[in-house]
GROMACS .gro file of C-alpha atoms in nm:
model
  394
    1UNK     CA    1   9.844  12.408   6.313
    2UNK     CA    2   9.993  12.558   6.629
    3UNK     CA    3   9.990  12.327   6.932
    4UNK     CA    4  10.094  12.483   7.262
    5UNK     CA    5  10.197  12.234   7.530
    6UNK     CA    6  10.207  12.321   7.899
    7UNK     CA    7  10.411  12.108   8.138
    8UNK     CA    8  10.555  12.151   8.487
    9UNK     CA    9  10.915  12.089   8.386
   10UNK     CA   10  11.145  11.927   8.132
   11UNK     CA   11  11.335  11.690   8.355
   12UNK     CA   12  11.389  11.323   8.266
   13UNK     CA   13  11.057  11.142   8.306
   14UNK     CA   14  10.794  10.941   8.122
   15UNK     CA   15  10.558  11.224   8.029
   16UNK     CA   16  10.845  11.450   7.927
   17UNK     CA   17  10.997  11.177   7.708
   18UNK     CA   18  10.659  11.109   7.548
   19UNK     CA   19  10.621  11.480   7.466
   20UNK     CA   20  10.967  11.486   7.309
   21UNK     CA   21  10.892  11.182   7.095
   22UNK     CA   22  10.559  11.326   6.982
   23UNK     CA   23  10.721  11.649   6.867
   24UNK     CA   24  11.015  11.473   6.701
   25UNK     CA   25  10.775  11.260   6.499
   26UNK     CA   26  10.562  11.559   6.392
   27UNK     CA   27  10.812  11.702   6.144
   28UNK     CA   28  10.652  11.765   5.808
   29UNK     CA   29  10.302  11.682   5.934
   30UNK     CA   30  10.169  12.038   5.943
   31UNK     CA   31  10.217  12.108   6.315
   32UNK     CA   32  10.421  12.372   6.492
   33UNK     CA   33  10.480  12.292   6.858
   34UNK     CA   34  10.534  12.544   7.136
   35UNK     CA   35  10.628  12.409   7.481
   36UNK     CA   36  10.582  12.621   7.793
   37UNK     CA   37  10.749  12.484   8.106
   38UNK     CA   38  10.691  12.624   8.453
   39UNK     CA   39  11.043  12.526   8.560
   40UNK     CA   40  11.361  12.642   8.390
   41UNK     CA   41  11.683  12.464   8.293
   42UNK     CA   42  11.519  12.135   8.202
   43UNK     CA   43  11.767  11.887   8.052
   44UNK     CA   44  11.521  11.793   7.776
   45UNK     CA   45  11.495  12.149   7.643
   46UNK     CA   46  11.776  12.104   7.385
   47UNK     CA   47  11.612  11.786   7.254
   48UNK     CA   48  11.284  11.970   7.197
   49UNK     CA   49  11.458  12.260   7.026
   50UNK     CA   50  11.646  12.023   6.797
   51UNK     CA   51  11.307  11.882   6.699
   52UNK     CA   52  11.194  12.231   6.594
   53UNK     CA   53  10.982  12.324   6.895
   54UNK     CA   54  10.973  12.671   7.046
   55UNK     CA   55  11.049  12.630   7.418
   56UNK     CA   56  10.950  12.890   7.677
   57UNK     CA   57  11.063  12.846   8.039
   58UNK     CA   58  10.894  13.053   8.309
   59UNK     CA   59  11.159  13.022   8.584
   60UNK     CA   60  10.892  12.927   8.834
   61UNK     CA   61  10.946  12.734   9.158
   62UNK     CA   62  10.795  12.409   9.282
   63UNK     CA   63  10.493  12.385   9.510
   64UNK     CA   64  10.245  12.660   9.584
   65UNK     CA   65  10.498  12.922   9.469
   66UNK     CA   66  10.423  12.811   9.115
   67UNK     CA   67  10.090  12.993   9.138
   68UNK     CA   68  10.282  13.317   9.092
   69UNK     CA   69  10.363  13.206   8.735
   70UNK     CA   70   9.999  13.154   8.643
   71UNK     CA   71   9.948  13.496   8.485
   72UNK     CA   72  10.286  13.472   8.313
   73UNK     CA   73  10.171  13.145   8.161
   74UNK     CA   74   9.846  13.305   8.050
   75UNK     CA   75  10.027  13.590   7.879
   76UNK     CA   76  10.252  13.348   7.691
   77UNK     CA   77   9.959  13.137   7.576
   78UNK     CA   78   9.777  13.450   7.462
   79UNK     CA   79  10.077  13.582   7.269
   80UNK     CA   80  10.142  13.246   7.105
   81UNK     CA   81   9.788  13.238   6.964
   82UNK     CA   82   9.762  12.857   6.948
   83UNK     CA   83   9.501  12.649   6.772
   84UNK     CA   84   9.505  12.397   7.060
   85UNK     CA   85   9.642  12.404   7.413
   86UNK     CA   86   9.761  12.063   7.532
   87UNK     CA   87   9.854  12.036   7.900
   88UNK     CA   88  10.050  11.750   8.056
   89UNK     CA   89   9.980  11.619   8.408
   90UNK     CA   90   9.785  11.756   8.703
   91UNK     CA   91   9.949  12.094   8.770
   92UNK     CA   92   9.944  12.201   8.406
   93UNK     CA   93   9.589  12.068   8.362
   94UNK     CA   94   9.459  12.275   8.653
   95UNK     CA   95   9.647  12.586   8.538
   96UNK     CA   96   9.513  12.573   8.183
   97UNK     CA   97   9.155  12.515   8.302
   98UNK     CA   98   9.177  12.828   8.518
   99UNK     CA   99   9.333  13.036   8.241
  100UNK     CA  100   9.074  12.928   7.988
  101UNK     CA  101   8.800  13.025   8.234
  102UNK     CA  102   8.969  13.367   8.272
  103UNK     CA  103   8.965  13.410   7.893
  104UNK     CA  104   9.340  13.403   7.837
  105UNK     CA  105   9.260  13.169   7.549
  106UNK     CA  106   8.947  13.039   7.379
  107UNK     CA  107   9.083  12.761   7.163
  108UNK     CA  108   9.020  12.395   7.251
  109UNK     CA  109   9.196  12.242   7.549
  110UNK     CA  110   9.333  11.887   7.582
  111UNK     CA  111   9.452  11.738   7.910
  112UNK     CA  112   9.695  11.449   7.950
  113UNK     CA  113   9.689  11.231   8.264
  114UNK     CA  114   9.981  10.995   8.299
  115UNK     CA  115   9.912  10.779   8.603
  116UNK     CA  116   9.635  10.586   8.771
  117UNK     CA  117   9.478  10.699   9.097
  118UNK     CA  118   9.447  10.383   9.302
  119UNK     CA  119   9.608  10.537   9.611
  120UNK     CA  120   9.608  10.920   9.618
  121UNK     CA  121   9.788  10.922   9.955
  122UNK     CA  122  10.111  10.835   9.771
  123UNK     CA  123  10.108  11.181   9.612
  124UNK     CA  124  10.209  11.504   9.786
  125UNK     CA  125   9.936  11.698   9.965
  126UNK     CA  126   9.939  11.978   9.708
  127UNK     CA  127   9.916  11.727   9.423
  128UNK     CA  128   9.618  11.562   9.592
  129UNK     CA  129   9.444  11.898   9.619
  130UNK     CA  130   9.512  11.977   9.253
  131UNK     CA  131   9.386  11.632   9.153
  132UNK     CA  132   9.060  11.695   9.339
  133UNK     CA  133   9.028  12.037   9.175
  134UNK     CA  134   9.083  11.871   8.839
  135UNK     CA  135   8.779  11.651   8.893
  136UNK     CA  136   8.564  11.960   8.959
  137UNK     CA  137   8.667  12.126   8.632
  138UNK     CA  138   8.712  11.815   8.416
  139UNK     CA  139   8.424  11.919   8.188
  140UNK     CA  140   8.635  12.211   8.059
  141UNK     CA  141   8.880  12.022   7.836
  142UNK     CA  142   8.761  11.891   7.503
  143UNK     CA  143   8.943  11.564   7.570
  144UNK     CA  144   9.128  11.400   7.857
  145UNK     CA  145   9.400  11.172   7.721
  146UNK     CA  146   9.494  10.884   7.950
  147UNK     CA  147   9.781  10.649   7.874
  148UNK     CA  148   9.599  10.346   8.015
  149UNK     CA  149   9.252  10.216   8.084
  150UNK     CA  150   9.337  10.188   8.453
  151UNK     CA  151   9.429  10.557   8.462
  152UNK     CA  152   9.094  10.646   8.306
  153UNK     CA  153   8.874  10.432   8.531
  154UNK     CA  154   9.046  10.526   8.857
  155UNK     CA  155   9.012  10.897   8.779
  156UNK     CA  156   8.652  10.866   8.669
  157UNK     CA  157   8.577  10.678   8.991
  158UNK     CA  158   8.692  10.996   9.169
  159UNK     CA  159   8.479  11.236   8.970
  160UNK     CA  160   8.659  11.302   8.642
  161UNK     CA  161   8.432  11.338   8.340
  162UNK     CA  162   8.389  11.003   8.167
  163UNK     CA  163   8.259  11.183   7.858
  164UNK     CA  164   8.601  11.338   7.792
  165UNK     CA  165   8.793  11.010   7.800
  166UNK     CA  166   9.041  10.915   7.529
  167UNK     CA  167   9.305  10.644   7.575
  168UNK     CA  168   9.631  10.668   7.383
  169UNK     CA  169   9.895  10.421   7.499
  170UNK     CA  170  10.252  10.543   7.503
  171UNK     CA  171  10.458  10.452   7.199
  172UNK     CA  172  10.816  10.326   7.195
  173UNK     CA  173  11.084  10.435   6.951
  174UNK     CA  174  11.210  10.088   6.864
  175UNK     CA  175  11.501  10.229   6.666
  176UNK     CA  176  11.632  10.396   6.980
  177UNK     CA  177  11.533  10.117   7.219
  178UNK     CA  178  11.680   9.802   7.070
  179UNK     CA  179  11.922   9.523   7.162
  180UNK     CA  180  12.281   9.645   7.175
  181UNK     CA  181  12.523   9.354   7.225
  182UNK     CA  182  12.812   9.585   7.311
  183UNK     CA  183  12.621   9.751   7.597
  184UNK     CA  184  12.688   9.475   7.852
  185UNK     CA  185  13.066   9.515   7.844
  186UNK     CA  186  13.048   9.896   7.828
  187UNK     CA  187  12.833   9.943   8.139
  188UNK     CA  188  13.026   9.685   8.342
  189UNK     CA  189  13.349   9.861   8.254
  190UNK     CA  190  13.199  10.198   8.352
  191UNK     CA  191  13.098  10.056   8.690
  192UNK     CA  192  13.433   9.882   8.742
  193UNK     CA  193  13.272   9.536   8.746
  194UNK     CA  194  13.395   9.207   8.600
  195UNK     CA  195  13.227   9.086   8.278
  196UNK     CA  196  13.044   8.802   8.454
  197UNK     CA  197  12.858   9.037   8.690
  198UNK     CA  198  12.479   8.996   8.692
  199UNK     CA  199  12.306   9.332   8.663
  200UNK     CA  200  11.953   9.381   8.794
  201UNK     CA  201  11.818   9.725   8.699
  202UNK     CA  202  11.545   9.970   8.788
  203UNK     CA  203  11.484  10.295   8.597
  204UNK     CA  204  11.253  10.523   8.796
  205UNK     CA  205  11.241  10.852   8.981
  206UNK     CA  206  11.247  10.853   9.360
  207UNK     CA  207  10.882  10.839   9.470
  208UNK     CA  208  10.675  10.640   9.721
  209UNK     CA  209  10.473  10.481   9.439
  210UNK     CA  210  10.791  10.327   9.291
  211UNK     CA  211  10.845  10.124   9.611
  212UNK     CA  212  11.223  10.103   9.630
  213UNK     CA  213  11.189   9.945   9.974
  214UNK     CA  214  11.040   9.625   9.827
  215UNK     CA  215  11.294   9.624   9.543
  216UNK     CA  216  11.595   9.655   9.771
  217UNK     CA  217  11.459   9.391  10.008
  218UNK     CA  218  11.409   9.158   9.713
  219UNK     CA  219  11.759   9.227   9.584
  220UNK     CA  220  11.909   9.147   9.925
  221UNK     CA  221  11.758   8.800   9.890
  222UNK     CA  222  11.874   8.764   9.530
  223UNK     CA  223  12.237   8.841   9.610
  224UNK     CA  224  12.250   8.569   9.876
  225UNK     CA  225  12.201   8.309   9.604
  226UNK     CA  226  12.373   8.507   9.328
  227UNK     CA  227  12.685   8.666   9.484
  228UNK     CA  228  12.790   8.836   9.158
  229UNK     CA  229  12.460   9.023   9.133
  230UNK     CA  230  12.456   9.402   9.140
  231UNK     CA  231  12.159   9.642   9.150
  232UNK     CA  232  12.174   9.936   8.909
  233UNK     CA  233  11.934  10.222   8.990
  234UNK     CA  234  11.878  10.506   8.743
  235UNK     CA  235  11.649  10.806   8.779
  236UNK     CA  236  11.585  11.149   8.922
  237UNK     CA  237  11.666  11.155   9.293
  238UNK     CA  238  11.858  10.827   9.270
  239UNK     CA  239  12.198  10.944   9.388
  240UNK     CA  240  12.432  10.966   9.686
  241UNK     CA  241  12.245  11.272   9.820
  242UNK     CA  242  11.935  11.058   9.884
  243UNK     CA  243  11.982  10.969  10.251
  244UNK     CA  244  11.664  10.761  10.271
  245UNK     CA  245  11.764  10.547   9.975
  246UNK     CA  246  12.116  10.501  10.109
  247UNK     CA  247  11.973  10.393  10.445
  248UNK     CA  248  11.753  10.133  10.272
  249UNK     CA  249  12.059   9.990  10.097
  250UNK     CA  250  12.270   9.995  10.413
  251UNK     CA  251  12.006   9.836  10.634
  252UNK     CA  252  11.948   9.555  10.383
  253UNK     CA  253  12.318   9.477  10.378
  254UNK     CA  254  12.335   9.559  10.008
  255UNK     CA  255  12.506   9.898  10.004
  256UNK     CA  256  12.825   9.765   9.841
  257UNK     CA  257  12.623   9.592   9.570
  258UNK     CA  258  12.403   9.889   9.464
  259UNK     CA  259  12.500  10.150   9.205
  260UNK     CA  260  12.314  10.483   9.217
  261UNK     CA  261  12.346  10.643   8.874
  262UNK     CA  262  12.103  10.938   8.891
  263UNK     CA  263  11.906  11.054   8.585
  264UNK     CA  264  12.045  10.957   8.245
  265UNK     CA  265  11.965  11.084   7.897
  266UNK     CA  266  12.108  10.766   7.745
  267UNK     CA  267  11.889  10.501   7.907
  268UNK     CA  268  11.878  10.321   7.572
  269UNK     CA  269  12.235  10.208   7.650
  270UNK     CA  270  12.142  10.097   8.004
  271UNK     CA  271  11.856   9.857   7.932
  272UNK     CA  272  12.044   9.616   7.701
  273UNK     CA  273  12.329   9.596   7.952
  274UNK     CA  274  12.100   9.448   8.218
  275UNK     CA  275  12.023   9.084   8.286
  276UNK     CA  276  11.681   9.171   8.429
  277UNK     CA  277  11.485   9.498   8.435
  278UNK     CA  278  11.252   9.532   8.734
  279UNK     CA  279  10.947   9.751   8.792
  280UNK     CA  280  10.857   9.731   9.161
  281UNK     CA  281  10.581   9.994   9.181
  282UNK     CA  282  10.318   9.948   9.450
  283UNK     CA  283  10.038  10.159   9.297
  284UNK     CA  284   9.934  10.447   9.068
  285UNK     CA  285  10.118  10.337   8.756
  286UNK     CA  286   9.946  10.413   8.428
  287UNK     CA  287  10.160  10.296   8.138
  288UNK     CA  288  10.515  10.254   8.272
  289UNK     CA  289  10.741  10.355   7.984
  290UNK     CA  290  11.038  10.171   8.131
  291UNK     CA  291  10.864   9.836   8.093
  292UNK     CA  292  10.786   9.893   7.726
  293UNK     CA  293  11.132  10.037   7.656
  294UNK     CA  294  11.302   9.744   7.827
  295UNK     CA  295  11.095   9.489   7.635
  296UNK     CA  296  11.183   9.668   7.309
  297UNK     CA  297  11.549   9.654   7.413
  298UNK     CA  298  11.524   9.277   7.443
  299UNK     CA  299  11.536   9.267   7.822
  300UNK     CA  300  11.398   9.003   8.049
  301UNK     CA  301  11.148   9.192   8.264
  302UNK     CA  302  11.001   9.126   8.609
  303UNK     CA  303  10.721   9.354   8.726
  304UNK     CA  304  10.466   9.400   8.998
  305UNK     CA  305  10.103   9.419   8.892
  306UNK     CA  306  10.071   9.799   8.900
  307UNK     CA  307  10.022   9.931   8.547
  308UNK     CA  308   9.833   9.886   8.220
  309UNK     CA  309   9.729   9.521   8.193
  310UNK     CA  310   9.784   9.505   7.817
  311UNK     CA  311  10.148   9.606   7.872
  312UNK     CA  312  10.227   9.423   8.195
  313UNK     CA  313  10.099   9.102   8.037
  314UNK     CA  314  10.400   9.119   7.804
  315UNK     CA  315  10.646   9.103   8.095
  316UNK     CA  316  10.815   8.771   8.168
  317UNK     CA  317  10.729   8.764   8.538
  318UNK     CA  318  10.436   8.945   8.704
  319UNK     CA  319  10.403   8.932   9.083
  320UNK     CA  320  10.185   9.094   9.347
  321UNK     CA  321  10.278   9.440   9.470
  322UNK     CA  322  10.474   9.488   9.796
  323UNK     CA  323  10.586   9.124   9.801
  324UNK     CA  324  10.964   9.114   9.813
  325UNK     CA  325  10.979   8.734   9.839
  326UNK     CA  326  10.779   8.690   9.518
  327UNK     CA  327  10.982   8.958   9.340
  328UNK     CA  328  11.317   8.807   9.440
  329UNK     CA  329  11.199   8.462   9.326
  330UNK     CA  330  11.090   8.608   8.990
  331UNK     CA  331  11.428   8.778   8.937
  332UNK     CA  332  11.616   8.462   9.030
  333UNK     CA  333  11.409   8.249   8.792
  334UNK     CA  334  11.479   8.481   8.500
  335UNK     CA  335  11.853   8.495   8.570
  336UNK     CA  336  11.867   8.116   8.586
  337UNK     CA  337  11.702   8.046   8.252
  338UNK     CA  338  11.907   7.869   7.982
  339UNK     CA  339  12.069   8.101   7.729
  340UNK     CA  340  11.857   7.969   7.441
  341UNK     CA  341  11.534   8.036   7.629
  342UNK     CA  342  11.653   8.384   7.726
  343UNK     CA  343  11.721   8.460   7.359
  344UNK     CA  344  11.374   8.342   7.256
  345UNK     CA  345  11.203   8.547   7.529
  346UNK     CA  346  11.410   8.851   7.433
  347UNK     CA  347  11.308   8.829   7.067
  348UNK     CA  348  10.943   8.776   7.157
  349UNK     CA  349  10.948   9.075   7.393
  350UNK     CA  350  11.069   9.308   7.121
  351UNK     CA  351  10.811   9.175   6.875
  352UNK     CA  352  10.539   9.231   7.134
  353UNK     CA  353  10.621   9.602   7.159
  354UNK     CA  354  10.660   9.644   6.785
  355UNK     CA  355  10.319   9.489   6.731
  356UNK     CA  356  10.125   9.668   7.004
  357UNK     CA  357  10.301   9.987   7.118
  358UNK     CA  358  10.484  10.142   6.826
  359UNK     CA  359  10.567  10.510   6.839
  360UNK     CA  360  10.419  10.561   6.492
  361UNK     CA  361  10.077  10.440   6.603
  362UNK     CA  362  10.085  10.658   6.915
  363UNK     CA  363  10.182  10.972   6.723
  364UNK     CA  364   9.921  10.914   6.453
  365UNK     CA  365   9.650  10.897   6.720
  366UNK     CA  366   9.764  11.230   6.868
  367UNK     CA  367   9.769  11.391   6.523
  368UNK     CA  368   9.419  11.263   6.454
  369UNK     CA  369   9.302  11.400   6.790
  370UNK     CA  370   9.453  11.742   6.712
  371UNK     CA  371   9.287  11.761   6.372
  372UNK     CA  372   8.948  11.653   6.502
  373UNK     CA  373   8.968  11.885   6.803
  374UNK     CA  374   9.073  12.182   6.590
  375UNK     CA  375   8.761  12.139   6.381
  376UNK     CA  376   8.568  12.258   6.686
  377UNK     CA  377   8.718  12.600   6.626
  378UNK     CA  378   8.454  12.643   6.360
  379UNK     CA  379   8.172  12.602   6.609
  380UNK     CA  380   8.003  12.895   6.776
  381UNK     CA  381   8.206  12.833   7.091
  382UNK     CA  382   8.536  12.935   6.932
  383UNK     CA  383   8.649  13.202   6.686
  384UNK     CA  384   8.710  13.075   6.332
  385UNK     CA  385   9.076  12.990   6.265
  386UNK     CA  386   9.096  13.231   5.975
  387UNK     CA  387   8.938  13.512   6.176
  388UNK     CA  388   9.090  13.454   6.517
  389UNK     CA  389   9.323  13.719   6.654
  390UNK     CA  390   9.504  13.734   6.985
  391UNK     CA  391   9.261  13.782   7.271
  392UNK     CA  392   9.299  14.072   7.511
  393UNK     CA  393   9.472  13.972   7.833
  394UNK     CA  394   9.272  14.017   8.154
   0.00000   0.00000   0.00000
């Protein structure tokens, strides 16, 4: 079965990582995956190709300029002759709905939505417009896959078709994300820090919803009581070129205690080096991968209450959003726990993910969805698989 995925880009992010894991785990299961990315030169392209996927990059640009690639996308879908088109996130969802309406393809369509929609103002104006358009055309896909119940309900409250809902929680590769005792010394040596340094970490792209302001304010309080504490920030846009982030660090008096590491392809070596992993998001989280990955890595985890309840309930400290005092207190409590209690919490955290959010379970649900959706090809709405030929391009 040929599954064609459409995604905005192949940079380091939660949806992109989930797509990679899905394709890697599909080997020998009767699926051939084709990935079409609007943006070129994505760092995850080699990983997908190693997994056997065909990757097509359209060399598009961000923003409204991406509309120019719409026909190019349609042509590539048409030539690939897929059994199912599976789009990931708002821009790709809107594009595939339009192209299906224009008859570039007639096979079933699946959308994936990866965040909740509690506060749309945190998204860019163009993204908000595309999200609204998505609600208007949300009857077109055969299924809308959300990664959390909160993502589903907040979108349906804003007009998305409730009849298309399917919830598939993200899965964690617990072989990749696992405790690594050597990681603590390695990362501290890389950062030029003494072995006794306390590392508080955040893995997230630069975005208003991630609320770095609250995190950095909380860390400023933490370091007053824990002078050896350092804040390690990893993610797209988290680097020395980010003037706004640097100003936040400087104004909090923490600039010399914060390490900006940018995006990393080896985050599995970062988590187990941390004393506490923090998720400080203020809104719009669906299923934050970093929380599940950190728990699988044996981390102590402090989070705000934005995200899938069934996941966030596995964190060791859950506090209200946009409350730096509560977040700093949570971090300090976790750092101060006795070693034996930390070890017990670490083991329980990993067991929690293994029991509830395994990658195998996630992938099996996607495979089941593909098989069931493909059966619709035999209805009068779609050409029969055995008879279908490439459609003419408008």
